[in-house]
Coordinates of C-alpha atoms and ligand atoms in Angstrom, one line a residue:
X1 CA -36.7 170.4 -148.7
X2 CA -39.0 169.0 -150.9
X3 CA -40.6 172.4 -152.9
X4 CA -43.9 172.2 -155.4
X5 CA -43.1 175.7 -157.1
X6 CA -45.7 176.7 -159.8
X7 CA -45.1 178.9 -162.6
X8 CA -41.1 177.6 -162.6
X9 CA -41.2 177.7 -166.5
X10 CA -41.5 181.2 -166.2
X11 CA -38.8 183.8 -165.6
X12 CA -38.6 184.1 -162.1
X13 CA -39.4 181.2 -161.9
X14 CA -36.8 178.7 -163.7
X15 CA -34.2 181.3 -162.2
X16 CA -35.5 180.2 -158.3
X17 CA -35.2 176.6 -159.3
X18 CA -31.8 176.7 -160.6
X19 CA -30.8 179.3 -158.0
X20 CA -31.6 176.8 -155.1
X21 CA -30.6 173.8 -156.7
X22 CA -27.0 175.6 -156.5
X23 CA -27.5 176.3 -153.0
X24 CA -29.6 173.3 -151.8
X25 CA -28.2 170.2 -154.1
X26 CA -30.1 167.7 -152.2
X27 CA -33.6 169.4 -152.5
X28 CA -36.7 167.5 -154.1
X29 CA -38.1 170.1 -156.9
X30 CA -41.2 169.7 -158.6
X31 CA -42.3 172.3 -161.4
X32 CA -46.1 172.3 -162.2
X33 CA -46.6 174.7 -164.7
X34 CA -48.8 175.1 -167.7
X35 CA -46.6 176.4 -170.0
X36 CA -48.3 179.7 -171.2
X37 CA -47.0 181.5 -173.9
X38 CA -44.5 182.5 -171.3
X39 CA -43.8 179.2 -170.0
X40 CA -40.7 177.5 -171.6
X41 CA -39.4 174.1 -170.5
X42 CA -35.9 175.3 -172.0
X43 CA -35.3 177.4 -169.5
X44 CA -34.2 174.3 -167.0
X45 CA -32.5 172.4 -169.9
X46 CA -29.4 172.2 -167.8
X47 CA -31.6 171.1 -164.7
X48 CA -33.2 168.2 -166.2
X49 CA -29.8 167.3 -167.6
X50 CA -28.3 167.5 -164.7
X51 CA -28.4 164.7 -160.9
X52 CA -30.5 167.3 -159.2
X53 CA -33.7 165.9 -158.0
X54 CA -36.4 167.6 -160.3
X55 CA -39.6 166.7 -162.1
X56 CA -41.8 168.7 -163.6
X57 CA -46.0 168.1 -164.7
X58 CA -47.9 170.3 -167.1
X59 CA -50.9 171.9 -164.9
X60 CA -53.1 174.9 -164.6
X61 CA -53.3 176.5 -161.4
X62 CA -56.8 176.6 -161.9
X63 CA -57.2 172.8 -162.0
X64 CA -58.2 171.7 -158.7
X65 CA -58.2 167.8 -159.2
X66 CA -54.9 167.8 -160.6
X67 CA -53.1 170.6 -158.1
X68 CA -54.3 167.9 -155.4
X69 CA -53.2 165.0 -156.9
X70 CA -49.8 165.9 -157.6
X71 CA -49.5 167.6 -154.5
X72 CA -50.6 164.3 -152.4
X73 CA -47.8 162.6 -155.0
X74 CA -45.3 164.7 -154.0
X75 CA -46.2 165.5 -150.6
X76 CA -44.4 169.0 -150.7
X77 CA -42.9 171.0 -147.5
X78 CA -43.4 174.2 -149.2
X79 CA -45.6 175.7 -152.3
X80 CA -43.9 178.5 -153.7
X81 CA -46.6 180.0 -156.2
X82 CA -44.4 182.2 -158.9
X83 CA -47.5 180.9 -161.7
X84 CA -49.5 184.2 -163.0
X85 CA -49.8 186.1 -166.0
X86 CA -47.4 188.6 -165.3
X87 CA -47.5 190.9 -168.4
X88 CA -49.1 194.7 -167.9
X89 CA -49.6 195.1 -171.8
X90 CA -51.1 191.8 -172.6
X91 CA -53.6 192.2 -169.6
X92 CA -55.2 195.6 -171.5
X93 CA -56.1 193.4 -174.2
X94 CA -57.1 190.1 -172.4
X95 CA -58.1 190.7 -169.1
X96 CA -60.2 188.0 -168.4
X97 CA -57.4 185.3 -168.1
X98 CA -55.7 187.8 -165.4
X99 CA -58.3 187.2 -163.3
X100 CA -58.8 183.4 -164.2
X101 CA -55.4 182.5 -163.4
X102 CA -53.8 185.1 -161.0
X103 CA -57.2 185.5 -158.8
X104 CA -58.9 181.8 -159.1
X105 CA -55.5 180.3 -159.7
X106 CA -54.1 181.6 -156.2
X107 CA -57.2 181.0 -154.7
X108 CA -57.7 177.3 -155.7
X109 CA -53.7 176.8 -154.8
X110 CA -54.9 177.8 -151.4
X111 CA -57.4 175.7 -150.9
X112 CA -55.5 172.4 -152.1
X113 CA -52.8 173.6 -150.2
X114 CA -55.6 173.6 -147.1
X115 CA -57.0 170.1 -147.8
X116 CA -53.9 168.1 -147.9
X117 CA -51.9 170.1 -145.0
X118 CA -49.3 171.6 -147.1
X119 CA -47.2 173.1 -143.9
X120 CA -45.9 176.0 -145.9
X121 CA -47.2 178.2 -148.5
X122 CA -45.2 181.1 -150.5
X123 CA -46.6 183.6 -152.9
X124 CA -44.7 186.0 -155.3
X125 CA -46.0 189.6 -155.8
X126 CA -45.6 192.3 -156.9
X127 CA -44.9 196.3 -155.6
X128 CA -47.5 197.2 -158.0
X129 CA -50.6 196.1 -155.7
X130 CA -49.6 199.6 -154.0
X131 CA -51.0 201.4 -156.8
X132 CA -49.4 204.7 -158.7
X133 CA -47.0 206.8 -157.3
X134 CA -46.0 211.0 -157.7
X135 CA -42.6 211.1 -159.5
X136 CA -41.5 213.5 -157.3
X137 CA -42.7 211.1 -153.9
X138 CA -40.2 210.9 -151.2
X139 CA -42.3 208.1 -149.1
X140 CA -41.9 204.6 -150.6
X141 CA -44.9 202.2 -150.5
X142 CA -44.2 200.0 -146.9
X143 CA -46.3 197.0 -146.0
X144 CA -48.7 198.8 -144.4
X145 CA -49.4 201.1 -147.8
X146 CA -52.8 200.5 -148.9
X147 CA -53.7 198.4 -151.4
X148 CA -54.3 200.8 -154.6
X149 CA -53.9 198.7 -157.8
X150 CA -55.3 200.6 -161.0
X151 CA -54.3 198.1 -164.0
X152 CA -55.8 194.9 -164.6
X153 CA -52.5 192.9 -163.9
X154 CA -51.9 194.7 -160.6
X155 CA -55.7 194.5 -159.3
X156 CA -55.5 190.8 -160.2
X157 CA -52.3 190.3 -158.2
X158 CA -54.0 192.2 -155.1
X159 CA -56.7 190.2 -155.1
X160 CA -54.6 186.9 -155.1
X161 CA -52.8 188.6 -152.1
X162 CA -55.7 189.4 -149.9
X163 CA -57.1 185.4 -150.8
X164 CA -53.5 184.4 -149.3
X165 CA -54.3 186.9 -146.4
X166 CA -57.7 185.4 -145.9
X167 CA -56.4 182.0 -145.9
X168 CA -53.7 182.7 -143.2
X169 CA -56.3 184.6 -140.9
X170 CA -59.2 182.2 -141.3
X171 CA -57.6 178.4 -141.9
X172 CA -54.1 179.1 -140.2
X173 CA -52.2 178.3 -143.2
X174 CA -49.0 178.9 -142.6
X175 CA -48.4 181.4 -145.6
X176 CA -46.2 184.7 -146.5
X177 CA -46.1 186.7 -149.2
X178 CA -42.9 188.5 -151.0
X179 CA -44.0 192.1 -152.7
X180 CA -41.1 192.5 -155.4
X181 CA -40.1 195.4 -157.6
X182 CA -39.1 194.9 -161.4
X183 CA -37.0 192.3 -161.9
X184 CA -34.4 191.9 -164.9
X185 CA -32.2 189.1 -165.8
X186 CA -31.2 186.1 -167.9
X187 CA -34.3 184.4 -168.8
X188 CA -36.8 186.9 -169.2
X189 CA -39.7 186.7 -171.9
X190 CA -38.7 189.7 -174.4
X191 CA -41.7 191.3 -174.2
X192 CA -40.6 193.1 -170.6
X193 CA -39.3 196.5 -171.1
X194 CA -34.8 195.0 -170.6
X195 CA -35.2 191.9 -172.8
X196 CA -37.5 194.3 -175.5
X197 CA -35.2 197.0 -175.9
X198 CA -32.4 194.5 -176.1
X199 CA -33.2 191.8 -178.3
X200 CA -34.5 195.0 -180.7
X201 CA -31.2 197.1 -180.3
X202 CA -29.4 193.2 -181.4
X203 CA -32.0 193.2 -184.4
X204 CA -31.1 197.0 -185.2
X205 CA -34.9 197.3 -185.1
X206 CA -36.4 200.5 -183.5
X207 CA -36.6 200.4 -179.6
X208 CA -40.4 201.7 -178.1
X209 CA -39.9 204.1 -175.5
X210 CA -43.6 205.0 -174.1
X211 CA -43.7 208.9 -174.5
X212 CA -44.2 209.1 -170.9
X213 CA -40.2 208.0 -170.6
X214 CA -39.7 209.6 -167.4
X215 CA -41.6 207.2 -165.8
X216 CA -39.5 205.4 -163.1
X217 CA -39.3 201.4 -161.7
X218 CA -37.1 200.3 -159.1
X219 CA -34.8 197.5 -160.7
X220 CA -33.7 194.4 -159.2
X221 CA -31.5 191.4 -160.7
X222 CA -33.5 188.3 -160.5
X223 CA -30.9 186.1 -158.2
X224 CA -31.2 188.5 -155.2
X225 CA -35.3 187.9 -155.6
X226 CA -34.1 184.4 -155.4
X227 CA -32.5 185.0 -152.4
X228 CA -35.1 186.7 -151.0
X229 CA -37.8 183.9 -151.6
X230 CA -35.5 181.5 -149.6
X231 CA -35.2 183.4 -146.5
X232 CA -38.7 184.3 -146.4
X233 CA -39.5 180.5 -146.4
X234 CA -36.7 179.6 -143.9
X235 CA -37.2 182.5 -141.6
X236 CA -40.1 184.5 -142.7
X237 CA -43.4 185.1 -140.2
X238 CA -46.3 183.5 -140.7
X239 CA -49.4 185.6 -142.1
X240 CA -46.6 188.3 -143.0
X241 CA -45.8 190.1 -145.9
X242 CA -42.1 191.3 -147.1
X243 CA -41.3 194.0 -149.7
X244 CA -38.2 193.6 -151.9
X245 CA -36.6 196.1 -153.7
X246 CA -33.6 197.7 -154.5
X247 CA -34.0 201.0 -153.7
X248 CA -32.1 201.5 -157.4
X249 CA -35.1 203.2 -159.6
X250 CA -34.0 203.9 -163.3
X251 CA -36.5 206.0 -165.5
X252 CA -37.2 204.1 -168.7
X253 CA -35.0 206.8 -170.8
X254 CA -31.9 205.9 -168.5
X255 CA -32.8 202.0 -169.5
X256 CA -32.9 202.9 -173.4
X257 CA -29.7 204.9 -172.8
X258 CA -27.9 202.3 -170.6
X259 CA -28.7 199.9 -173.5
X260 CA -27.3 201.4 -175.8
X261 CA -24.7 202.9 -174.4
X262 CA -23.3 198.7 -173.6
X263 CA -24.3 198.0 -176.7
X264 CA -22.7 200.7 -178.9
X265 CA -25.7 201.6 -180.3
X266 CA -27.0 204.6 -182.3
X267 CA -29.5 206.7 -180.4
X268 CA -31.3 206.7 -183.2
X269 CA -32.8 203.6 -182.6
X270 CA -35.1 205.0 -180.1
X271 CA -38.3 205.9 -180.8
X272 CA -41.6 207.1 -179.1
X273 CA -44.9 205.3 -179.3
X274 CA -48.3 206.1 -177.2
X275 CA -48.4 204.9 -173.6
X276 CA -49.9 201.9 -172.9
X277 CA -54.0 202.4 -171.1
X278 CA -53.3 203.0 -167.3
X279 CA -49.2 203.1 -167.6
X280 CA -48.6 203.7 -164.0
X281 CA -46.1 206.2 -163.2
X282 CA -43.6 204.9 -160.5
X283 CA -43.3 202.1 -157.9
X284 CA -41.0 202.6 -154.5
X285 CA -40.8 199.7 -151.8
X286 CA -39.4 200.6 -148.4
X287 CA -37.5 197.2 -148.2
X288 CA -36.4 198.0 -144.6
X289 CA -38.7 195.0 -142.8
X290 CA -36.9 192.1 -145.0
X291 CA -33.5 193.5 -144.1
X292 CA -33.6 193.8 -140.5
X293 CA -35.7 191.2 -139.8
X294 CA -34.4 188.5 -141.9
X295 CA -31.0 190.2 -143.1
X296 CA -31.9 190.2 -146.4
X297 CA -29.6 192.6 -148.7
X298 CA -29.5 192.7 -152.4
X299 CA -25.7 191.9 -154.0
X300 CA -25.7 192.4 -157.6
X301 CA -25.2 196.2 -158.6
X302 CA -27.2 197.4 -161.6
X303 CA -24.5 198.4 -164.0
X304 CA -23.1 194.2 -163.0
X305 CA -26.6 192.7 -163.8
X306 CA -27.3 194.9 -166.6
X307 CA -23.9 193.8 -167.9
X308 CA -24.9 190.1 -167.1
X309 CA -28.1 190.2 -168.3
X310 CA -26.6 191.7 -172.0
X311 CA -24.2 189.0 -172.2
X312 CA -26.9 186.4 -171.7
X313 CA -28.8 187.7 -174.4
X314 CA -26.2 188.2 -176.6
X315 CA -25.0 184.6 -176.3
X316 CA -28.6 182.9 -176.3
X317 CA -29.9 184.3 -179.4
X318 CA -31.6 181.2 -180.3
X319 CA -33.6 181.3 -177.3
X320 CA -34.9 184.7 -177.8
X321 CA -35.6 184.5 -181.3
X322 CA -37.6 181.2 -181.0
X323 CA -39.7 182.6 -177.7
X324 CA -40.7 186.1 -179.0
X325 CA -42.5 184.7 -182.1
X326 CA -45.2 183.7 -179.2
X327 CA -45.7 187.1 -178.1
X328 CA -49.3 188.0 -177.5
X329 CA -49.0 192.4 -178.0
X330 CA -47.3 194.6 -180.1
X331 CA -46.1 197.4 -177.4
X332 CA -46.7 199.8 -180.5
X333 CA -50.3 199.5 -181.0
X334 CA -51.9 201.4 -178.6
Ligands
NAD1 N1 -41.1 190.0 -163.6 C1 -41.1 190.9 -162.7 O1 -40.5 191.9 -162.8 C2 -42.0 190.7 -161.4 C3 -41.9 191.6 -160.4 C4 -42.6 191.3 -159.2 C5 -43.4 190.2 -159.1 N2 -43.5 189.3 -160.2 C6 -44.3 188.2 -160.0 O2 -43.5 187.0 -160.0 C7 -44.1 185.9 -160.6 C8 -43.3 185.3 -161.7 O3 -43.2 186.4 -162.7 P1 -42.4 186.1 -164.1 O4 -41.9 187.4 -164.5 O5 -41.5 185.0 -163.9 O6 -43.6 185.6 -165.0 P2 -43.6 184.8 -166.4 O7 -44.7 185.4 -167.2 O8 -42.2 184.8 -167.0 O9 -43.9 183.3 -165.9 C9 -45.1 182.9 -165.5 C10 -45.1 181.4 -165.5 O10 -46.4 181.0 -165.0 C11 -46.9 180.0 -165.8 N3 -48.4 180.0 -165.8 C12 -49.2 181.0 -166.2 N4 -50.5 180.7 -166.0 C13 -50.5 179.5 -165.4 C14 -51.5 178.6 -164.9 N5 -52.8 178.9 -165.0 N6 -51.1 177.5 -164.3 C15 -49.8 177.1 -164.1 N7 -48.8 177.9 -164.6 C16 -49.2 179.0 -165.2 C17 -46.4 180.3 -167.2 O11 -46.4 179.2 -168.1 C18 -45.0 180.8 -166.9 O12 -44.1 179.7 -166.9 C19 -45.5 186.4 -161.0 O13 -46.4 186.1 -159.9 C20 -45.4 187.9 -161.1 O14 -46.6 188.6 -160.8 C21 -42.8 189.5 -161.3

């Protein structure tokens, strides 16, 4: 397949790309990203070193002229759109460029996607459009949850999904959506709660555990997203939407203690700083559709990723050390 994936610098991202080069080897990629803050081009060193068919162009979502031209270029089967600003903290303090790129970026994707008869379109979100839920909730949120976002990141990301909605239902694009829980893996900008504690815990530096630490995500290792992503583009409905989660929820005081536990680290390294404004409480997706209809399951454990994701970390110091200088919040200055 030839595949115009935004946003591949990113985390998720650069993990897709390399993902389905391994399973797809004769696939056309090309990256169009914008390299953010969050963006690195490092993160597919090994890609553009290596036969597989991959390009990539420095773009904003937002740029209509140049999303067109590139795609009528490339002349794509698929757009996958992974391309967002994806951090909860950094929206509190710059909200505006949440709803630039997440809400007009989707939105003007769409429409190039519309003019030049892109037969596929993809979009990544994320199971915190659903909105807050009780700690003590037995229901997880299923597609048909309401929408109930109440941070700026997350209301950004519902609106993107109801403009890839609207596009489906009023131009017959042929588009899904994936609604995915908290990922963790190699890769991933040190700012997110995994990569902060641990590249922290390898500095000996304090790790910030918000004081609401029983607060619960469901965790799932980025290569079973990955997996995800493809079948929903091989297989997936069109106009639907597929939750993907893990059903494996860890409160952030079992991540600190996991950490350091793999790490031989002194508890004493944690400490407790103020919640962030509008820290949501918990997230649950009912991943039930994804499985039976498309027999979608995840593989990777959590103690196996967690131990994966360490030894990345450990061994890629240089990566995480150059990329967290461009970090936009201190998590300890609410
Ligand atoms: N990380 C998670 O746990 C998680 C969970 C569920 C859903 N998601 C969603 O998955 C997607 C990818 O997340 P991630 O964690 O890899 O994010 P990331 O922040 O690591 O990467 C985002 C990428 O998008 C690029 N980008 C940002 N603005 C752009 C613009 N205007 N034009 C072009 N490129 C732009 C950045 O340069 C970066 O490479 C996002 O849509 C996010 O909302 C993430």
């Amino acid at each position: 397949m030839k595949l115009f994936i935004t946003g591949g610098a990113g985390f998720i991202g650069s993990n897709y790309i390399r993902c389905r080069f391994k399973k797809f080897p004769a696939d056309s990629i090309l990256n169009y990203d914008l390299l953010t803050y969050a963006g690195n081009i490092q993160n597919l060193q090994d890609i553009e070193n290596s036969d597989s068919d991959y390009s990539f162009v420095r773009g904003d979502i937002c740029d209509a002229e140049k999303v067109r031209e590139t795609l009528k270029k490339f002349g794509p089967d698929a757009v996958i759109n992974f391309a967002a600003e994806s951090h909860n903290s950094y929206s509190v303090v710059n909200p505006g460029v949440f709803f630039r790129t997440n809400v007009i970026g989707t939105q003007t994707l769409l429409e190039c996607a519309r003019k030049e008869n892109i037969p596929r379109f993809h979009h990544i979100s994320t199971c915190e459009v659903y909105g807050d839920m009780d700690l003590d909730e037995e229901k997880p949120f299923s597609e048909n949850s309401p929408y109930r976002p109440r941070t700026v990141y997350n209301a950004s990301k519902a609106s993107a999904d109801h403009a890839v909605r609207a596009y489906h239902n009023v131009y017959g694009l042929n588009a899904t959506i994936t609604v995915c829980s908290n990922n963790y893996g190699p890769y991933q900008f040190p700012e997110k709660l995994i990569p902060l504690f641990l590249t922290n815990i390898f500095r000996g530096k304090k790790i910030p555990l918000y004081k609401n630490s029983h607060n619960k995500r469901e965790w799932l290792f980025v290569e079973d997203h990955c997996h995800a992503v493809d079948l929903v583009l091989e297989k997936g409905r069109p106009g639907q939407t597929y939750n993907v989660g893990s059903s494996i929820e860890k409160s952030v005081e079992d991540i600190a203690g996991a950490l350091l536990k793999i790490t031989s680290a002194p508890d004493s390294l944690k400490s407790y700083v103020e919640d962030r404004p509008g820290h949501d409480r918990r997230y649950l997706l009912d991943s039930s559709k994804i499985k039976k209809e498309l027999g979608w399951q995840p593989v990777t454990g959590f103690d196996e990723g967690l131990a994966a994701t360490v030894k990345w970390y450990r061994q890629n110091r240089l990566w995480w050390e150059n990329v967290s200088k461009k970090s936009p919040v201190d998590e300890t200055g609410w």
